[in-house]
PDB file of C-alpha atoms (C1' of nucleotides) in Angstrom:
ATOM      1  CA  MET A  27      -0.233  -0.200   0.242  1.00  0.00           C
ATOM      2  CA  ASP A  28       2.805   2.709   0.633  1.00  0.00           C
ATOM      3  CA  ASN A  29       4.960   1.452  -2.212  1.00  0.00           C
ATOM      4  CA  PHE A  30       1.299   2.367  -4.252  1.00  0.00           C
ATOM      5  CA  ARG A  31       0.958   5.852  -2.696  1.00  0.00           C
ATOM      6  CA  ASN A  32       4.560   6.640  -3.054  1.00  0.00           C
ATOM      7  CA  ASN A  33       3.858   5.707  -6.847  1.00  0.00           C
ATOM      8  CA  TYR A  34       0.775   7.319  -7.486  1.00  0.00           C
ATOM      9  CA  SER A  35       1.912   9.483 -10.295  1.00  0.00           C
ATOM     10  CA  CYS A  36       3.093   6.477 -12.322  1.00  0.00           C
ATOM     11  CA  LEU A  37      -0.282   5.532 -12.646  1.00  0.00           C
ATOM     12  CA  GLN A  38      -1.337   3.971 -16.064  1.00  0.00           C
ATOM     13  CA  LEU A  39      -4.113   6.527 -16.796  1.00  0.00           C
ATOM     14  CA  THR A  40      -6.527   6.444 -20.214  1.00  0.00           C
ATOM     15  CA  ILE A  41      -7.948   9.726 -21.596  1.00  0.00           C
ATOM     16  CA  ALA A  42     -10.770  10.210 -24.240  1.00  0.00           C
ATOM     17  CA  MET A  43      -9.957  12.108 -26.842  1.00  0.00           C
ATOM     18  CA  PRO A  44     -12.649  13.500 -29.121  1.00  0.00           C
ATOM     19  CA  GLY A  45     -12.117  13.304 -32.807  1.00  0.00           C
ATOM     20  CA  PHE A  46     -10.590   9.638 -32.776  1.00  0.00           C
ATOM     21  CA  SER A  47     -12.502   6.836 -33.733  1.00  0.00           C
ATOM     22  CA  SER A  48     -12.754   3.695 -30.963  1.00  0.00           C
ATOM     23  CA  SER A  49     -10.115   1.275 -31.305  1.00  0.00           C
ATOM     24  CA  PRO A  50     -11.169  -2.362 -30.991  1.00  0.00           C
ATOM     25  CA  SER A  51      -7.597  -3.490 -29.311  1.00  0.00           C
ATOM     26  CA  VAL A  52      -8.050  -0.634 -26.598  1.00  0.00           C
ATOM     27  CA  PRO A  53     -10.579  -1.773 -24.231  1.00  0.00           C
ATOM     28  CA  SER A  54     -12.832   0.860 -22.434  1.00  0.00           C
ATOM     29  CA  SER A  55     -11.527   2.406 -19.147  1.00  0.00           C
ATOM     30  CA  GLY A  56     -15.025   1.158 -17.507  1.00  0.00           C
ATOM     31  CA  GLU A  57     -18.555   0.430 -18.729  1.00  0.00           C
ATOM     32  CA  SER A  58     -19.637   4.367 -18.931  1.00  0.00           C
ATOM     33  CA  GLY A  59     -16.030   4.889 -19.985  1.00  0.00           C
ATOM     34  CA  GLY A  60     -15.532   6.558 -23.340  1.00  0.00           C
ATOM     35  CA  GLY A  61     -18.143   8.835 -25.562  1.00  0.00           C
ATOM     36  CA  GLY A  62     -19.427   8.196 -28.808  1.00  0.00           C
ATOM     37  CA  ALA A  63     -16.390   8.428 -31.218  1.00  0.00           C
ATOM     38  CA  MET A  64     -13.902   8.769 -28.929  1.00  0.00           C
ATOM     39  CA  LYS A  65     -10.079   6.779 -28.894  1.00  0.00           C
ATOM     40  CA  GLU A  66      -8.689   6.048 -24.944  1.00  0.00           C
ATOM     41  CA  LEU A  67      -5.429   7.438 -25.035  1.00  0.00           C
ATOM     42  CA  ASP A  68      -2.471   6.652 -22.141  1.00  0.00           C
ATOM     43  CA  ILE A  69      -2.138   9.835 -20.509  1.00  0.00           C
ATOM     44  CA  ASN A  70       0.676   8.496 -18.597  1.00  0.00           C
ATOM     45  CA  GLN A  71       2.773   8.259 -21.793  1.00  0.00           C
ATOM     46  CA  VAL A  72       4.328  12.094 -20.615  1.00  0.00           C
ATOM     47  CA  PRO A  73       6.940  13.568 -22.838  1.00  0.00           C
ATOM     48  CA  SER A  74      10.333  12.676 -22.288  1.00  0.00           C
ATOM     49  CA  SER A  75      11.583  16.007 -20.647  1.00  0.00           C
ATOM     50  CA  GLY A  76      12.130  15.284 -16.956  1.00  0.00           C
ATOM     51  CA  ALA A  77       8.758  13.304 -16.033  1.00  0.00           C
ATOM     52  CA  GLU A  78      10.589  10.025 -16.016  1.00  0.00           C
ATOM     53  CA  GLU A  79      11.875  11.285 -12.082  1.00  0.00           C
ATOM     54  CA  GLU A  80       8.377  11.046 -11.079  1.00  0.00           C
ATOM     55  CA  CYS A  81       7.979   7.785 -12.244  1.00  0.00           C
ATOM     56  CA  MET A  82      10.411   5.166 -10.855  1.00  0.00           C
ATOM     57  CA  GLU A  83       8.520   2.040 -11.974  1.00  0.00           C
ATOM     58  CA  GLU A  84       6.115   1.046 -14.666  1.00  0.00           C
ATOM     59  CA  GLU A  85       2.998  -0.878 -13.374  1.00  0.00           C
ATOM     60  CA  ASP A  86       1.404  -3.047 -16.317  1.00  0.00           C
ATOM     61  CA  GLU A  87      -2.316  -2.110 -16.277  1.00  0.00           C
ATOM     62  CA  SER A  88      -3.630  -4.027 -19.328  1.00  0.00           C
ATOM     63  CA  PRO A  89      -6.690  -5.699 -18.671  1.00  0.00           C
ATOM     64  CA  ILE A  90      -6.942  -9.070 -17.787  1.00  0.00           C
ATOM     65  CA  ASN A  91      -8.269 -11.862 -19.411  1.00  0.00           C
ATOM     66  CA  GLY A  92      -9.421  -9.246 -22.170  1.00  0.00           C
ATOM     67  CA  GLY A  93     -11.752  -7.278 -19.573  1.00  0.00           C
ATOM     68  CA  PRO A  94     -12.062  -3.616 -19.261  1.00  0.00           C
ATOM     69  CA  ALA A  95      -9.387  -2.329 -17.445  1.00  0.00           C
ATOM     70  CA  PRO A  96      -9.847  -0.579 -14.147  1.00  0.00           C
ATOM     71  CA  ARG A  97      -9.990   3.315 -14.421  1.00  0.00           C
ATOM     72  CA  LYS A  98      -7.413   4.421 -12.685  1.00  0.00           C
ATOM     73  CA  LYS A  99      -6.681   8.175 -11.159  1.00  0.00           C
ATOM     74  CA  LEU A 100      -3.499  10.182 -10.789  1.00  0.00           C
ATOM     75  CA  ARG A 101      -2.796  11.935  -7.795  1.00  0.00           C
ATOM     76  CA  LEU A 102      -1.155  15.346  -8.553  1.00  0.00           C
ATOM     77  CA  THR A 103       1.885  16.285  -6.799  1.00  0.00           C
ATOM     78  CA  LYS A 104       2.229  19.293  -4.322  1.00  0.00           C
ATOM     79  CA  GLU A 105       4.293  20.827  -6.703  1.00  0.00           C
ATOM     80  CA  GLN A 106       1.432  20.222  -9.394  1.00  0.00           C
ATOM     81  CA  SER A 107      -1.103  21.418  -7.332  1.00  0.00           C
ATOM     82  CA  ARG A 108       0.692  24.334  -6.028  1.00  0.00           C
ATOM     83  CA  LEU A 109       1.056  25.644  -9.700  1.00  0.00           C
ATOM     84  CA  LEU A 110      -2.553  24.958 -10.694  1.00  0.00           C
ATOM     85  CA  GLU A 111      -3.487  26.677  -7.868  1.00  0.00           C
ATOM     86  CA  GLU A 112      -1.292  29.577  -8.621  1.00  0.00           C
ATOM     87  CA  SER A 113      -2.614  29.606 -12.281  1.00  0.00           C
ATOM     88  CA  PHE A 114      -6.130  29.486 -11.435  1.00  0.00           C
ATOM     89  CA  ARG A 115      -5.644  32.766  -9.104  1.00  0.00           C
ATOM     90  CA  HIS A 116      -4.413  34.618 -11.778  1.00  0.00           C
ATOM     91  CA  ASN A 117      -6.923  33.031 -14.595  1.00  0.00           C
ATOM     92  CA  GLN A 118     -10.285  30.647 -13.645  1.00  0.00           C
ATOM     93  CA  THR A 119     -10.341  29.654 -17.152  1.00  0.00           C
ATOM     94  CA  LEU A 120      -7.508  29.052 -19.717  1.00  0.00           C
ATOM     95  CA  ASN A 121      -7.344  29.532 -23.745  1.00  0.00           C
ATOM     96  CA  PRO A 122      -6.025  26.625 -25.309  1.00  0.00           C
ATOM     97  CA  LYS A 123      -2.465  27.998 -25.736  1.00  0.00           C
ATOM     98  CA  GLN A 124      -2.330  28.711 -21.843  1.00  0.00           C
ATOM     99  CA  LYS A 125      -3.530  25.073 -21.197  1.00  0.00           C
ATOM    100  CA  GLU A 126      -0.764  23.573 -23.513  1.00  0.00           C
ATOM    101  CA  ILE A 127       1.798  25.797 -21.708  1.00  0.00           C
ATOM    102  CA  LEU A 128       0.520  24.419 -18.102  1.00  0.00           C
ATOM    103  CA  ALA A 129       0.361  20.971 -19.272  1.00  0.00           C
ATOM    104  CA  GLU A 130       3.757  21.159 -20.624  1.00  0.00           C
ATOM    105  CA  GLN A 131       5.334  22.433 -17.420  1.00  0.00           C
ATOM    106  CA  LEU A 132       3.540  20.328 -15.395  1.00  0.00           C
ATOM    107  CA  HIS A 133       4.346  17.017 -17.554  1.00  0.00           C
ATOM    108  CA  LEU A 134       0.264  16.207 -17.920  1.00  0.00           C
ATOM    109  CA  LYS A 135      -2.229  16.036 -20.685  1.00  0.00           C
ATOM    110  CA  PRO A 136      -3.830  19.345 -21.863  1.00  0.00           C
ATOM    111  CA  ARG A 137      -7.008  17.157 -20.853  1.00  0.00           C
ATOM    112  CA  GLN A 138      -5.914  16.744 -17.126  1.00  0.00           C
ATOM    113  CA  VAL A 139      -5.089  20.502 -16.689  1.00  0.00           C
ATOM    114  CA  GLU A 140      -8.600  21.274 -18.551  1.00  0.00           C
ATOM    115  CA  VAL A 141     -10.503  18.950 -16.020  1.00  0.00           C
ATOM    116  CA  TRP A 142      -8.301  19.935 -12.852  1.00  0.00           C
ATOM    117  CA  PHE A 143      -9.745  23.702 -14.042  1.00  0.00           C
ATOM    118  CA  GLN A 144     -13.272  22.350 -14.289  1.00  0.00           C
ATOM    119  CA  ASN A 145     -13.313  20.724 -11.000  1.00  0.00           C
ATOM    120  CA  ARG A 146     -11.894  23.824  -9.540  1.00  0.00           C
ATOM    121  CA  ARG A 147     -14.459  25.789 -10.661  1.00  0.00           C
ATOM    122  CA  ALA A 148     -16.672  23.575  -9.377  1.00  0.00           C
ATOM    123  CA  ARG A 149     -15.143  23.478  -5.866  1.00  0.00           C
ATOM    124  CA  SER A 150     -15.112  27.545  -6.067  1.00  0.00           C
ATOM    125  CA  LYS A 151     -18.680  27.773  -6.537  1.00  0.00           C
ATOM    126  CA  LEU A 152     -19.657  25.156  -4.037  1.00  0.00           C
ATOM    127  CA  LYS A 153     -17.991  27.099  -1.487  1.00  0.00           C
ATOM    128  CA  GLN A 154     -19.562  30.300  -2.693  1.00  0.00           C
ATOM    129  CA  THR A 155     -22.666  28.780  -2.506  1.00  0.00           C
ATOM    130  CA  GLU A 156     -22.196  27.554   0.896  1.00  0.00           C
ATOM    131  CA  MET A 157     -21.063  30.994   2.272  1.00  0.00           C
ATOM    132  CA  GLU A 158     -23.986  32.499   0.778  1.00  0.00           C
ATOM    133  CA  CYS A 159     -26.096  30.160   2.473  1.00  0.00           C
ATOM    134  CA  GLU A 160     -24.475  30.787   5.927  1.00  0.00           C
ATOM    135  CA  TYR A 161     -24.846  34.527   5.250  1.00  0.00           C
ATOM    136  CA  LEU A 162     -28.782  33.860   4.663  1.00  0.00           C
ATOM    137  CA  LYS A 163     -29.108  31.946   7.609  1.00  0.00           C
ATOM    138  CA  ARG A 164     -27.515  34.547   9.805  1.00  0.00           C
ATOM    139  CA  TRP A 165     -29.666  36.919   8.171  1.00  0.00           C
ATOM    140  CA  PHE A 166     -32.877  35.107   8.897  1.00  0.00           C
ATOM    141  CA  ALA A 167     -32.023  34.510  12.478  1.00  0.00           C
ATOM    142  CA  SER A 168     -31.748  38.262  12.714  1.00  0.00           C
ATOM    143  CA  LEU A 169     -34.541  38.886  10.853  1.00  0.00           C
ATOM    144  CA  LYS A 170     -36.770  36.775  13.504  1.00  0.00           C
ATOM    145  CA  GLU A 171     -35.112  38.490  16.126  1.00  0.00           C
ATOM    146  CA  GLN A 172     -36.422  41.646  15.006  1.00  0.00           C
ATOM    147  CA  ASN A 173     -40.003  40.155  14.439  1.00  0.00           C
ATOM    148  CA  ARG A 174     -39.948  39.009  17.942  1.00  0.00           C
ATOM    149  CA  LYS A 175     -39.162  42.344  19.394  1.00  0.00           C
ATOM    150  CA  LEU A 176     -41.896  43.826  16.965  1.00  0.00           C
ATOM    151  CA  GLN A 177     -44.634  41.610  18.191  1.00  0.00           C
ATOM    152  CA  LYS A 178     -43.511  42.052  21.776  1.00  0.00           C
ATOM    153  CA  GLU A 179     -43.867  45.542  21.423  1.00  0.00           C
ATOM    154  CA  VAL A 180     -47.153  45.389  19.905  1.00  0.00           C
ATOM    155  CA  GLU A 181     -48.631  43.457  22.588  1.00  0.00           C
ATOM    156  CA  GLU A 182     -47.302  45.995  24.759  1.00  0.00           C
ATOM    157  CA  LEU A 183     -48.683  49.305  23.305  1.00  0.00           C
ATOM    158  CA  ARG A 184     -52.124  47.071  22.854  1.00  0.00           C
ATOM    159  CA  ALA A 185     -51.767  46.734  26.687  1.00  0.00           C
ATOM    160  CA  MET A 186     -50.935  50.145  27.256  1.00  0.00           C
ATOM    161  CA  LYS A 187     -54.096  51.262  24.754  1.00  0.00           C
ATOM    162  CA  VAL A 188     -56.631  49.002  26.508  1.00  0.00           C
ATOM    163  CA  GLY A 189     -55.196  50.969  30.165  1.00  0.00           C
ATOM    164  CA  GLN A 190     -55.913  54.385  28.882  1.00  0.00           C
ATOM    165  CA  PRO A 191     -59.799  55.530  29.359  1.00  0.00           C
ATOM    166  CA  ASN A 192     -59.536  57.541  26.037  1.00  0.00           C
ATOM    167  CA  GLY A 193     -57.526  54.437  24.355  1.00  0.00           C
ATOM    168  CA  ARG A 194     -54.659  57.473  23.618  1.00  0.00           C
ATOM    169  CA  VAL A 195     -51.170  56.951  24.398  1.00  0.00           C
ATOM    170  CA  PRO A 196     -48.804  59.438  24.344  1.00  0.00           C
ATOM    171  CA  PRO A 197     -45.606  59.001  22.509  1.00  0.00           C
ATOM    172  CA  PRO A 198     -42.252  59.168  24.516  1.00  0.00           C
ATOM    173  CA  ALA A 199     -40.535  62.608  23.351  1.00  0.00           C
ATOM    174  CA  SER A 200     -37.448  60.487  22.614  1.00  0.00           C
ATOM    175  CA  ASN A 201     -39.214  58.559  19.519  1.00  0.00           C
ATOM    176  CA  LEU A 202     -40.617  61.462  17.756  1.00  0.00           C
ATOM    177  CA  THR A 203     -38.343  61.889  14.295  1.00  0.00           C
ATOM    178  CA  MET A 204     -38.804  63.681  11.248  1.00  0.00           C
ATOM    179  CA  CYS A 205     -40.113  62.189   8.505  1.00  0.00           C
ATOM    180  CA  PRO A 206     -37.362  63.018   5.717  1.00  0.00           C
ATOM    181  CA  ARG A 207     -40.437  62.889   2.924  1.00  0.00           C
ATOM    182  CA  CYS A 208     -42.980  65.254   4.339  1.00  0.00           C
ATOM    183  CA  GLN A 209     -41.024  67.082   6.666  1.00  0.00           C
ATOM    184  CA  ARG A 210     -43.551  66.182   9.320  1.00  0.00           C
ATOM    185  CA  VAL A 211     -43.076  64.972  12.587  1.00  0.00           C
ATOM    186  CA  THR A 212     -43.771  61.372  13.061  1.00  0.00           C
ATOM    187  CA  THR A 213     -43.366  58.842  15.821  1.00  0.00           C
ATOM    188  CA  THR A 214     -41.258  55.476  15.808  1.00  0.00           C
ATOM    189  CA  THR A 215     -41.870  52.487  17.965  1.00  0.00           C
ATOM    190  CA  THR A 216     -38.848  51.802  20.428  1.00  0.00           C
ATOM    191  CA  ALA A 217     -38.312  48.401  18.952  1.00  0.00           C
ATOM    192  CA  ALA A 218     -38.251  49.775  15.812  1.00  0.00           C
ATOM    193  CA  ALA A 219     -35.752  52.604  16.741  1.00  0.00           C
ATOM    194  CA  ALA A 220     -33.542  50.067  17.851  1.00  0.00           C
ATOM    195  CA  THR A 221     -33.519  47.640  14.877  1.00  0.00           C
ATOM    196  CA  ALA A 222     -32.907  50.976  13.078  1.00  0.00           C
ATOM    197  CA  THR A 223     -29.621  50.964  14.850  1.00  0.00           C
ATOM    198  CA  THR A 224     -29.038  47.286  14.649  1.00  0.00           C
ATOM    199  CA  ASN A 225     -29.851  47.363  11.016  1.00  0.00           C
ATOM    200  CA  THR A 226     -26.040  48.393   9.841  1.00  0.00           C
ATOM    201  CA  ASN A 227     -24.979  44.694  11.179  1.00  0.00           C
ATOM    202  CA  MET A 228     -27.291  43.123   9.032  1.00  0.00           C
ATOM    203  CA  PRO A 229     -25.538  40.914   6.445  1.00  0.00           C
ATOM    204  CA  PHE A 230     -27.628  42.608   3.522  1.00  0.00           C
ATOM    205  CA  HIS A 231     -27.911  46.284   3.010  1.00  0.00           C
ATOM    206  CA  GLN A 232     -31.816  47.127   3.290  1.00  0.00           C
ATOM    207  CA  PRO A 233     -32.866  49.847   0.932  1.00  0.00           C
ATOM    208  CA  ARG A 234     -34.549  52.497   2.485  1.00  0.00           C
ATOM    209  CA  GLN A 235     -38.258  52.772   2.278  1.00  0.00           C
ATOM    210  CA  PRO A 236     -39.526  56.062   2.404  1.00  0.00           C
ATOM    211  CA  SER A 237     -43.154  55.097   1.765  1.00  0.00           C
ATOM    212  CA  THR A 238     -43.370  53.211   4.919  1.00  0.00           C
ATOM    213  CA  ALA A 239     -41.772  55.633   7.057  1.00  0.00           C
ATOM    214  CA  CYS A 240     -44.635  57.981   6.956  1.00  0.00           C
ATOM    215  CA  TYR A 241     -47.802  57.374   7.876  1.00  0.00           C
ATOM    216  CA  ASN A 242     -49.299  61.164   7.585  1.00  0.00           C
TER     217      ASN A 242
ATOM    218  C1'  DA B  30     -27.004  22.822 -41.654  1.00  0.00           C
ATOM    219  C1'  DT B  31     -23.221  19.949 -40.041  1.00  0.00           C
ATOM    220  C1'  DA B  32     -18.972  19.306 -37.549  1.00  0.00           C
ATOM    221  C1'  DT B  33     -15.593  20.477 -34.053  1.00  0.00           C
ATOM    222  C1'  DT B  34     -14.681  22.753 -29.667  1.00  0.00           C
ATOM    223  C1'  DC B  35     -15.317  24.287 -25.183  1.00  0.00           C
ATOM    224  C1'  DC B  36     -17.446  24.475 -20.674  1.00  0.00           C
ATOM    225  C1'  DG B  37     -20.452  23.342 -16.925  1.00  0.00           C
ATOM    226  C1'  DC B  38     -22.908  19.946 -14.415  1.00  0.00           C
ATOM    227  C1'  DG B  39     -24.069  15.771 -12.537  1.00  0.00           C
ATOM    228  C1'  DT B  40     -22.064  11.226 -11.778  1.00  0.00           C
ATOM    229  C1'  DT B  41     -18.698   7.887 -10.880  1.00  0.00           C
ATOM    230  C1'  DT B  42     -14.573   5.860  -9.667  1.00  0.00           C
ATOM    231  C1'  DT B  43     -10.271   5.863  -6.954  1.00  0.00           C
ATOM    232  C1'  DT B  44      -7.675   7.451  -3.157  1.00  0.00           C
ATOM    233  C1'  DA B  45      -6.451   8.651   1.617  1.00  0.00           C
ATOM    234  C1'  DC B  46      -7.352   8.482   6.132  1.00  0.00           C
ATOM    235  C1'  DG B  47      -9.785   7.598  10.102  1.00  0.00           C
ATOM    236  C1'  DT B  48     -12.090   4.325  13.323  1.00  0.00           C
ATOM    237  C1'  DC B  49     -12.843   0.278  15.681  1.00  0.00           C
ATOM    238  C1'  DA B  50     -13.107  -4.631  16.812  1.00  0.00           C
TER     239       DA B  50
ATOM    240  C1'  DT C   9       0.388  -2.882  19.498  1.00  0.00           C
ATOM    241  C1'  DT C  10      -0.741  -4.741  15.153  1.00  0.00           C
ATOM    242  C1'  DT C  11      -3.797  -5.270  11.414  1.00  0.00           C
ATOM    243  C1'  DG C  12      -7.537  -5.769   8.362  1.00  0.00           C
ATOM    244  C1'  DA C  13     -12.578  -4.274   7.508  1.00  0.00           C
ATOM    245  C1'  DC C  14     -15.387  -0.395   6.962  1.00  0.00           C
ATOM    246  C1'  DG C  15     -17.173   4.183   6.135  1.00  0.00           C
ATOM    247  C1'  DT C  16     -16.413   8.459   4.267  1.00  0.00           C
ATOM    248  C1'  DA C  17     -14.595  12.912   2.320  1.00  0.00           C
ATOM    249  C1'  DA C  18     -11.688  14.505  -1.430  1.00  0.00           C
ATOM    250  C1'  DA C  19     -10.571  14.700  -5.981  1.00  0.00           C
ATOM    251  C1'  DA C  20      -9.769  12.993 -10.734  1.00  0.00           C
ATOM    252  C1'  DA C  21     -12.094  11.626 -14.563  1.00  0.00           C
ATOM    253  C1'  DC C  22     -16.276  10.545 -17.372  1.00  0.00           C
ATOM    254  C1'  DG C  23     -20.567  11.567 -19.936  1.00  0.00           C
ATOM    255  C1'  DC C  24     -23.551  14.351 -21.916  1.00  0.00           C
ATOM    256  C1'  DG C  25     -26.095  18.830 -23.700  1.00  0.00           C
ATOM    257  C1'  DG C  26     -26.015  23.324 -24.657  1.00  0.00           C
ATOM    258  C1'  DA C  27     -23.449  27.761 -26.832  1.00  0.00           C
ATOM    259  C1'  DA C  28     -20.165  29.279 -29.743  1.00  0.00           C
ATOM    260  C1'  DT C  29     -17.618  29.201 -33.857  1.00  0.00           C
TER     261       DT C  29
END
DNA sequence: ATATTCCGCGTTTTTACGTCA
DNA sequence: TTTGACGTAAAAACGCGGAAT
């Protein structure tokens, strides 16, 4: 097993290349492997420029009894991953020329570089989605708390209204505000005033709604 | 209209690693 | 303490469909 882990870069891999007709002498790498007009190529037939140092021993992955060869997966070295990440930081997508150059640098097939970038973009998107989900959760919790406070205040005001002989409740002076729209003095509830200050901590900016500020 | 290429997306497969008996 | 079975997360690879050329 350790031997296997140490030599993961030596694995025999196959790759489907569009535009090649399928060869009967090359079995599919899996039951779902290979598209319509595809030819399986050995992607471990790396260019002779220095790639041999990573591949100390050749494993024969020829199919047993003519059956389909098991799909083997290359594990990228740390240096390969580092270079790919660095390249990804500069460009999340590669044009064919960039792909070719990067593949040559890494002693990989262009298809492998392409797949890596596709998977990397997918991981990026997933991470972004997870972050947005967390954001929305926190926002929802915050809105729930606001709503709870407002409900509580409504109950208190109702109770006060019942306690007043004429049913009128004088607003506290600290709650008097000027409506920016009609320039008339209006009142805000204490909870609303409180949340007006806490709104700055909301995950998302909430646009002002002047029409709801004025009930005159 | 057809072929080719590229990419996104969902899925499959392999690998590495942790846990547990 | 070691070992092998098992479960699982991560990632490489695959296949398909759609868009662009």
